Amino acid sequence: RRSVRPPTLYLMAYQQKTHPTDVPPEEFLDAAPTERRRTEGHALLDLFRAATGAPAVMWGPTMVGFGEYSYVYDSGHGGTYFRLGFSPRKAAISLYGLQGFPRSDELLAKLGPRRTGAGCVYVTNLAKVDTGVLRELVEHAWAHETTTC
């Protein structure tokens, strides 16, 4: 005898897991795991605000985002997400939305020590990267419309 899922499971709507919250980003950054991450987080908050001109909003419990865009996948589900952002995590700072634009690779090559992943740039120590290049990278990404999540 074969088990079959009830049809209602196939019809359930996709629920986006990460949403904007009412938590002030400064409150989140003040609670970062180390003094260095707190300092770096506040420095990034200032840099992203200056480069984008947008207000900072907490997305979920750990990501500071700027701007937002809507997306729809081929499957039909979609949602809204922040355009650019960061999270001062314990192991590394995660920078979101900075890749995939005309000069992204060129600017990333000048940034300093970092790793890249699918959609993220990871920096272990903000003092070791060129923050002027980082600001230029943020401005460059902000100037281009985000079309994918």
Short mmCIF file of C-alpha atoms in Angstrom, two decimals, residues 13-14 71-79:
data_model
loop_
_atom_site.label_atom_id
_atom_site.label_comp_id
_atom_site.label_asym_id
_atom_site.label_seq_id
_atom_site.Cartn_x
_atom_site.Cartn_y
_atom_site.Cartn_z
CA ALA A 13 1.26 28.93 -0.25
CA TYR A 14 4.96 29.59 0.07
CA TYR A 71 10.81 38.98 -6.84
CA VAL A 72 8.89 36.07 -8.36
CA TYR A 73 10.51 32.72 -9.12
CA ASP A 74 9.58 30.53 -12.09
CA SER A 75 7.68 28.34 -9.63
CA GLY A 76 5.32 31.26 -9.05
CA HIS A 77 6.19 32.03 -5.45
CA GLY A 78 7.86 35.27 -4.60
CA GLY A 79 8.28 37.88 -1.95
#
